[in-house]
Amino acid sequence: MPRDVAAGHDVLKQLPIIVDDLGISGNLLVLSGGHTMKTVGKKVLALLKDKIVYSLEVGEITYDEIERVEGYAKSIDAALLIGVGGGRVIDTAKIVSYNLDIQFISVPTAASHDGIASSRASISTDDGSVSVSAHPPLAIVADTGILSQAPRRLMAAGYADMVANYTAIMDWELSKNKTGEKISEYAETLSMITAELMVDSAEKIKKFDENAAWIVMKALFASGIAMSIAGSSRPASGGEHKFAHMLEKLAPKKALHGEACGVGAIISMYLHGGDWKKIRSSLKIIGAPTTPKELGISDEVIVEAIMRAREIRPERYTIFDEDISLKTAQTAVAKLYEE
């Protein structure tokens, strides 16, 4: 669990105090993407000017990139990592943190990813994304002023990722009944609260202002904590995520992760026989894509992703691991367009 969480307007200025409070002495390493390093990363380096601090720009999350970042962290004898950026940067920081057994601070610049507080991360491979163990952050500094300046599409994707918790919990319960998988009721409850918070707050979030950033960040943080409590991504990752990862294989870089999860959640809820229109309506309110056309992907590819979702993490039983006929998959896609 994070020891320190600062969220709100202008809280980035608290970073030096938080670093001191953590009591970790030694060299600091700030990780960020190319563009973010020139903006928020630059501010972080200025705030930490009285400390011994290094910086490194990171690229796509691959095993080679992780190895490169680890090598640099070792070469400067880094005692603490600070990940400044979106999901890609935060995941890189938490994986390197875990592998080298040093702590890290999460400084998100976009409310697009529930990994800001979780103990899981994803690495890109030729076969798609692989979920791996990682360190949850020792502290989180979420400046809503910065978060609200991120592209609206990113916050909408984060929103969709949280709404997908509805079906993730339904799949966890399904697996409990089908396979005897153990569940954490506390993690389930916390995860469900985040989904309900999103749906109930859709009208506020569609403004994409600082208040919206605060609401989405609060949900992303709670979802990450639920995963840490469960010891896995189960509370926030069910069949809709398997669908999303398969879609990323079939149509790479077409949709953001959260966007794919949102569409997957609508389909999953339909397959569960639940209120899929409620999920679709909430996504429409904040402008997240709800159809293959809005994702820029053909209906046929979405159908294939439904049929092949079971190939992703086959050990994790979900509604997509049930016997789904081609006709059922085609009907589910047609429902996405239904008025």
XYZ file of C-alpha atoms in Angstrom:
339
model
C 0.000 0.000 0.000
C 1.244 3.550 -0.691
C 2.508 5.259 2.458
C 1.742 8.751 1.210
C -0.886 10.032 -1.237
C -1.157 13.658 -2.348
C -3.979 14.473 -4.744
C -5.364 17.866 -5.674
C -4.497 21.197 -7.222
C -0.787 22.079 -7.343
C 0.269 19.128 -5.144
C 3.302 18.504 -7.357
C 5.068 21.123 -5.217
C 4.800 18.714 -2.273
C 7.065 16.161 -3.967
C 10.325 17.207 -2.209
C 8.614 17.020 1.200
C 7.184 13.596 0.379
C 10.611 12.318 -0.704
C 12.060 13.528 2.598
C 9.203 11.995 4.595
C 9.831 8.596 3.026
C 13.298 8.619 4.594
C 15.087 7.117 1.596
C 18.572 8.553 1.119
C 20.632 8.200 -2.027
C 20.380 8.952 -5.708
C 17.012 9.608 -7.336
C 16.080 8.575 -10.875
C 13.230 10.323 -12.686
C 11.705 8.286 -15.512
C 9.469 9.914 -18.092
C 8.510 9.887 -21.770
C 10.097 12.190 -24.334
C 7.374 14.845 -24.407
C 6.493 14.630 -20.706
C 10.138 14.957 -19.675
C 10.190 18.386 -21.350
C 7.089 19.522 -19.438
C 6.164 17.889 -16.119
C 9.450 16.005 -15.881
C 11.307 19.312 -16.117
C 9.244 20.683 -13.223
C 9.990 17.586 -11.128
C 13.732 17.925 -11.738
C 13.582 21.611 -10.739
C 11.705 20.777 -7.533
C 14.360 18.194 -6.617
C 17.357 20.376 -7.515
C 18.719 20.166 -3.962
C 19.031 16.386 -4.224
C 21.195 14.099 -6.339
C 18.817 13.372 -9.169
C 19.213 11.769 -12.582
C 16.709 11.453 -15.409
C 16.042 8.972 -18.191
C 13.547 8.981 -21.045
C 11.787 5.651 -21.531
C 10.111 4.146 -24.581
C 7.611 1.354 -25.170
C 7.423 -1.288 -22.441
C 9.339 -4.296 -23.728
C 11.688 -6.690 -21.991
C 14.632 -5.021 -23.767
C 13.527 -1.580 -22.570
C 13.082 -2.819 -19.004
C 16.594 -4.274 -19.123
C 17.979 -0.965 -20.432
C 16.327 1.051 -17.672
C 17.471 -1.437 -15.033
C 21.033 -1.165 -16.315
C 20.978 2.613 -16.059
C 19.423 2.533 -12.582
C 22.197 0.201 -11.423
C 24.917 2.341 -13.013
C 23.892 5.395 -10.968
C 23.120 3.342 -7.857
C 19.517 4.613 -7.772
C 17.847 4.417 -4.369
C 14.419 5.681 -5.452
C 12.594 5.838 -8.784
C 10.063 8.531 -9.706
C 7.783 7.653 -12.599
C 6.371 10.783 -14.263
C 3.876 10.109 -17.023
C 1.020 7.915 -18.165
C 0.499 4.186 -17.888
C 3.538 3.242 -19.960
C 5.974 5.191 -17.785
C 4.353 4.202 -14.491
C 4.389 0.520 -15.468
C 8.061 0.749 -16.451
C 8.914 2.333 -13.095
C 7.011 -0.250 -11.083
C 8.534 -3.221 -12.972
C 12.091 -1.898 -12.581
C 11.293 -1.104 -8.945
C 10.201 -4.703 -8.395
C 13.104 -6.299 -10.267
C 15.768 -4.211 -8.511
C 13.961 -4.188 -5.154
C 13.964 -0.409 -4.806
C 10.924 1.779 -4.167
C 9.224 4.211 -6.528
C 6.899 7.200 -6.478
C 4.049 7.458 -8.960
C 3.475 10.898 -10.523
C 0.687 10.344 -13.079
C 0.163 12.952 -15.787
C -2.994 11.367 -17.242
C -5.937 9.687 -15.523
C -5.951 6.850 -18.031
C -4.630 3.830 -16.178
C -5.465 2.059 -12.899
C -1.849 0.948 -12.620
C -0.972 4.128 -10.713
C -1.497 2.262 -7.432
C -1.538 -1.445 -8.313
C 1.006 -4.240 -7.922
C 0.634 -5.437 -11.535
C 2.025 -4.155 -14.825
C 1.924 -5.090 -18.504
C 4.834 -5.720 -20.889
C 4.393 -5.732 -24.667
C 5.526 -8.879 -26.500
C 5.063 -10.239 -30.025
C 2.142 -12.263 -28.662
C 0.460 -9.289 -26.981
C 0.583 -7.858 -23.468
C 1.862 -9.958 -20.571
C 0.834 -9.176 -16.989
C 3.706 -9.326 -14.484
C 4.246 -8.725 -10.786
C 5.411 -5.260 -9.837
C 5.859 -2.944 -6.863
C 2.939 -0.722 -5.936
C 4.172 2.853 -5.443
C 5.478 3.936 -2.060
C 3.791 7.282 -2.679
C 1.480 8.889 -5.239
C 1.501 12.550 -6.248
C -1.519 13.260 -8.443
C -1.757 16.928 -9.406
C -5.274 17.498 -10.752
C -4.158 20.661 -12.525
C -1.750 18.577 -14.604
C -4.187 15.688 -15.053
C -6.937 17.967 -16.354
C -4.593 19.241 -19.086
C -4.108 15.782 -20.582
C -6.029 14.943 -23.785
C -9.695 14.238 -23.064
C -9.376 10.893 -24.789
C -6.996 9.691 -22.067
C -9.336 10.555 -19.202
C -12.244 8.974 -21.082
C -10.160 5.818 -21.467
C -9.435 5.784 -17.737
C -13.155 6.179 -17.089
C -13.951 3.237 -19.386
C -11.339 1.084 -17.672
C -13.056 1.711 -14.327
C -16.584 1.034 -15.633
C -15.218 -2.331 -16.787
C -14.800 -3.287 -13.114
C -18.500 -4.198 -13.187
C -17.911 -7.151 -15.477
C -14.535 -8.032 -13.945
C -16.317 -8.730 -10.649
C -19.065 -10.698 -12.398
C -16.401 -12.855 -14.044
C -14.636 -13.399 -10.717
C -17.890 -14.646 -9.226
C -18.478 -16.822 -12.298
C -15.049 -18.366 -11.870
C -15.761 -18.977 -8.184
C -18.858 -20.982 -9.145
C -17.269 -22.755 -12.109
C -13.748 -23.463 -10.899
C -13.797 -22.843 -7.154
C -11.470 -19.862 -7.456
C -11.097 -17.980 -4.188
C -12.264 -14.402 -4.013
C -11.655 -11.423 -1.755
C -14.961 -9.854 -0.753
C -13.240 -6.669 0.364
C -11.396 -6.315 -2.948
C -14.630 -7.041 -4.810
C -16.528 -4.386 -2.877
C -13.846 -1.757 -3.393
C -13.678 -2.525 -7.100
C -17.449 -2.339 -7.505
C -17.530 1.022 -5.698
C -15.153 2.451 -8.312
C -17.397 1.307 -11.178
C -20.486 2.756 -9.514
C -18.659 6.016 -8.790
C -17.861 6.340 -12.482
C -21.393 5.680 -13.700
C -22.939 7.962 -11.084
C -20.479 10.753 -11.913
C -20.616 10.609 -15.718
C -22.279 14.022 -16.075
C -19.561 15.627 -13.929
C -16.713 13.810 -15.621
C -17.789 14.783 -19.143
C -16.684 18.359 -18.316
C -13.078 17.087 -18.218
C -12.063 19.737 -15.698
C -10.061 19.449 -12.463
C -13.045 18.086 -10.573
C -13.442 15.391 -13.221
C -9.748 14.554 -12.930
C -10.132 14.269 -9.149
C -13.106 11.892 -9.431
C -11.451 9.631 -12.001
C -8.138 9.635 -10.120
C -9.901 8.668 -6.901
C -11.488 5.694 -8.683
C -8.225 4.666 -10.370
C -6.470 4.755 -7.007
C -9.183 2.646 -5.318
C -9.110 0.121 -8.145
C -5.345 -0.198 -7.850
C -5.643 -0.754 -4.116
C -8.263 -3.465 -4.725
C -5.756 -5.300 -6.909
C -3.063 -4.988 -4.255
C -5.446 -6.396 -1.637
C -6.359 -9.333 -3.892
C -2.741 -9.974 -4.829
C -3.732 -10.036 -8.500
C -5.488 -7.939 -11.120
C -8.669 -10.023 -10.733
C -10.847 -7.272 -9.156
C -10.338 -5.045 -12.195
C -9.545 -7.469 -15.005
C -11.976 -10.042 -16.350
C -13.152 -11.126 -19.762
C -13.366 -7.544 -20.984
C -9.601 -7.272 -20.500
C -8.988 -10.587 -22.258
C -11.067 -9.229 -25.133
C -9.092 -5.958 -25.062
C -5.724 -7.714 -25.149
C -6.849 -9.926 -28.037
C -8.081 -6.830 -29.861
C -4.667 -5.258 -29.370
C -3.151 -8.302 -31.102
C -5.620 -8.274 -33.991
C -5.683 -4.488 -34.484
C -2.550 -3.075 -32.825
C -2.517 0.595 -31.822
C -6.053 1.216 -33.053
C -7.668 1.677 -29.626
C -6.393 2.774 -26.236
C -6.416 0.043 -23.611
C -9.258 1.628 -21.634
C -11.312 2.193 -24.787
C -11.052 -1.489 -25.730
C -11.960 -2.485 -22.173
C -15.029 -0.247 -22.289
C -16.362 -1.879 -25.454
C -15.409 -5.260 -24.009
C -17.404 -4.472 -20.864
C -20.546 -3.763 -22.897
C -20.133 -7.078 -24.726
C -19.325 -8.933 -21.512
C -22.378 -7.544 -19.742
C -24.530 -8.583 -22.709
C -23.106 -12.121 -22.539
C -23.771 -12.189 -18.792
C -27.374 -11.174 -19.464
C -26.976 -7.959 -17.455
C -27.787 -4.300 -18.074
C -25.346 -3.666 -20.904
C -27.235 -0.562 -21.997
C -26.390 1.124 -18.687
C -22.675 0.660 -19.331
C -22.978 1.796 -22.936
C -24.973 4.868 -21.916
C -22.378 5.953 -19.351
C -19.588 5.607 -21.907
C -21.545 7.633 -24.447
C -22.074 10.438 -21.938
C -18.353 11.038 -21.549
C -17.593 10.466 -25.230
C -15.825 7.110 -25.025
C -16.198 4.824 -28.057
C -18.954 2.182 -27.852
C -18.898 0.666 -31.351
C -16.282 -0.904 -33.627
C -16.781 1.994 -36.054
C -15.874 4.522 -33.346
C -12.752 2.472 -32.565
C -11.829 2.465 -36.258
C -12.004 -1.333 -36.320
C -14.222 -3.572 -38.458
C -17.115 -5.546 -36.970
C -15.448 -8.746 -38.179
C -12.303 -8.083 -36.137
C -14.393 -7.417 -33.019
C -16.231 -10.711 -33.575
C -12.904 -12.502 -33.907
C -11.668 -10.877 -30.685
C -14.776 -12.177 -28.880
C -14.259 -15.692 -30.224
C -10.530 -15.750 -29.416
C -10.490 -13.857 -26.093
C -10.211 -17.188 -24.265
C -6.696 -17.568 -25.692
C -5.545 -14.748 -23.397
C -4.694 -15.951 -19.883
C -6.605 -19.256 -20.213
C -6.104 -19.876 -16.491
C -8.421 -16.944 -15.741
C -12.014 -18.124 -16.275
C -14.482 -15.521 -17.561
C -17.698 -15.302 -19.551
C -15.568 -15.331 -22.714
C -14.417 -18.850 -21.781
C -17.975 -20.129 -22.066
C -19.164 -21.742 -25.316
C -19.834 -18.669 -27.457
C -21.153 -19.380 -30.934
C -20.276 -17.261 -33.939
C -23.904 -16.157 -34.137
C -23.875 -15.048 -30.502
C -20.690 -13.051 -31.067
C -22.163 -11.398 -34.165
C -25.357 -10.559 -32.272
C -23.334 -9.021 -29.425
C -21.552 -6.754 -31.905
C -24.823 -5.796 -33.573
C -26.186 -4.781 -30.145
C -23.438 -2.178 -29.866
C -25.138 -0.196 -32.630
C -28.663 -0.699 -31.352
C -30.607 2.477 -30.548
